[in-house]
Amino acid sequence: MDNDCLFCRIANRQLKADIVEEADGLLAFKDIHPQAPTHMLIIPIEHIPSVAQLTERHTLLIGNAIHMANRIAKEHQLSQTGYRLVVNCGLQAGQSVDHFHVHLLGGRKMLWPPG
Ligand code: 5GP
Ligand code: ZN
């Protein structure tokens, strides 16, 4: 737990968030500035600064994060229309919170390449 970390504070319920699911050492909650009709963030409870810090020790955790995203997408009827999972890493990718998170976005047509 990093007391200066926004997402650690959400994981520890020190800060409010619209929590959707908690399981397998992971938490899913609604993004505060949604970029699509469905926009969730899936985070590990453990403080990991970014995807670049993941190691073999986290293999199961990462797998479970994808499973959780798929499960939430299904619950939001996104399986047929499609959805996007995004992980930003570092400055140029636009990572703004230094606690690893997977974005789940869906409910609208997405563009490629991303901006
Ligand atoms: P990043 O830019 O690091 O990939 O994504 C960080 C995300 O966290 C952004 O989409 C931003 O809207 C979201 N976010 C930032 N602060 C908060 C907060 O206090 N609560 C919630 N639920 N989401 C937040
Ligand atoms: Zn953290």
Coordinates of N, CA, C and O and ligand atoms in Angstrom, one line a residue, residues 1-2 5-9 45-48 98-100, ligand 2:
M1 N 0.8 -1.2 0.0 CA 0.0 0.0 0.0 C 0.9 1.2 0.0 O 1.8 1.4 0.8
D2 N 0.6 2.1 -1.0 CA 1.3 3.4 -1.1 C 0.3 4.5 -0.7 O -0.6 4.7 -1.5
C5 N -0.7 7.0 -3.2 CA -1.3 6.5 -4.5 C -2.8 6.5 -4.4 O -3.4 5.9 -3.6
L6 N -3.4 7.2 -5.4 CA -4.8 7.3 -5.5 C -5.5 6.0 -5.6 O -6.5 5.7 -4.9
F7 N -5.0 5.1 -6.4 CA -5.7 3.8 -6.6 C -5.5 2.9 -5.4 O -6.4 2.1 -5.1
C8 N -4.3 3.0 -4.7 CA -4.2 2.3 -3.4 C -5.2 2.7 -2.4 O -5.8 1.9 -1.7
R9 N -5.5 4.0 -2.4 CA -6.5 4.6 -1.5 C -7.9 4.1 -1.8 O -8.7 3.9 -0.9
I45 N -5.0 -5.1 -6.1 CA -5.0 -4.4 -4.8 C -3.5 -4.0 -4.4 O -3.3 -3.0 -3.8
E46 N -2.6 -4.9 -4.8 CA -1.2 -4.6 -4.6 C -0.7 -3.4 -5.4 O -1.1 -3.3 -6.6
H47 N 0.1 -2.6 -4.8 CA 0.6 -1.4 -5.6 C 1.7 -1.9 -6.5 O 2.8 -2.3 -6.1
I48 N 1.4 -1.8 -7.8 CA 2.4 -2.1 -8.9 C 2.3 -0.8 -9.8 O 1.3 -0.5 -10.3
D98 N 0.0 6.2 -11.4 CA 1.1 5.3 -11.4 C 0.8 4.1 -10.5 O 1.4 3.8 -9.5
H99 N -0.3 3.4 -10.8 CA -0.7 2.1 -10.2 C -1.4 1.4 -11.4 O -2.4 1.8 -11.9
F100 N -0.7 0.2 -11.7 CA -1.2 -0.5 -12.9 C -2.7 -0.7 -13.0 O -3.3 -1.0 -12.0
Ligands
ZN2 ZN -1.1 2.1 -5.7

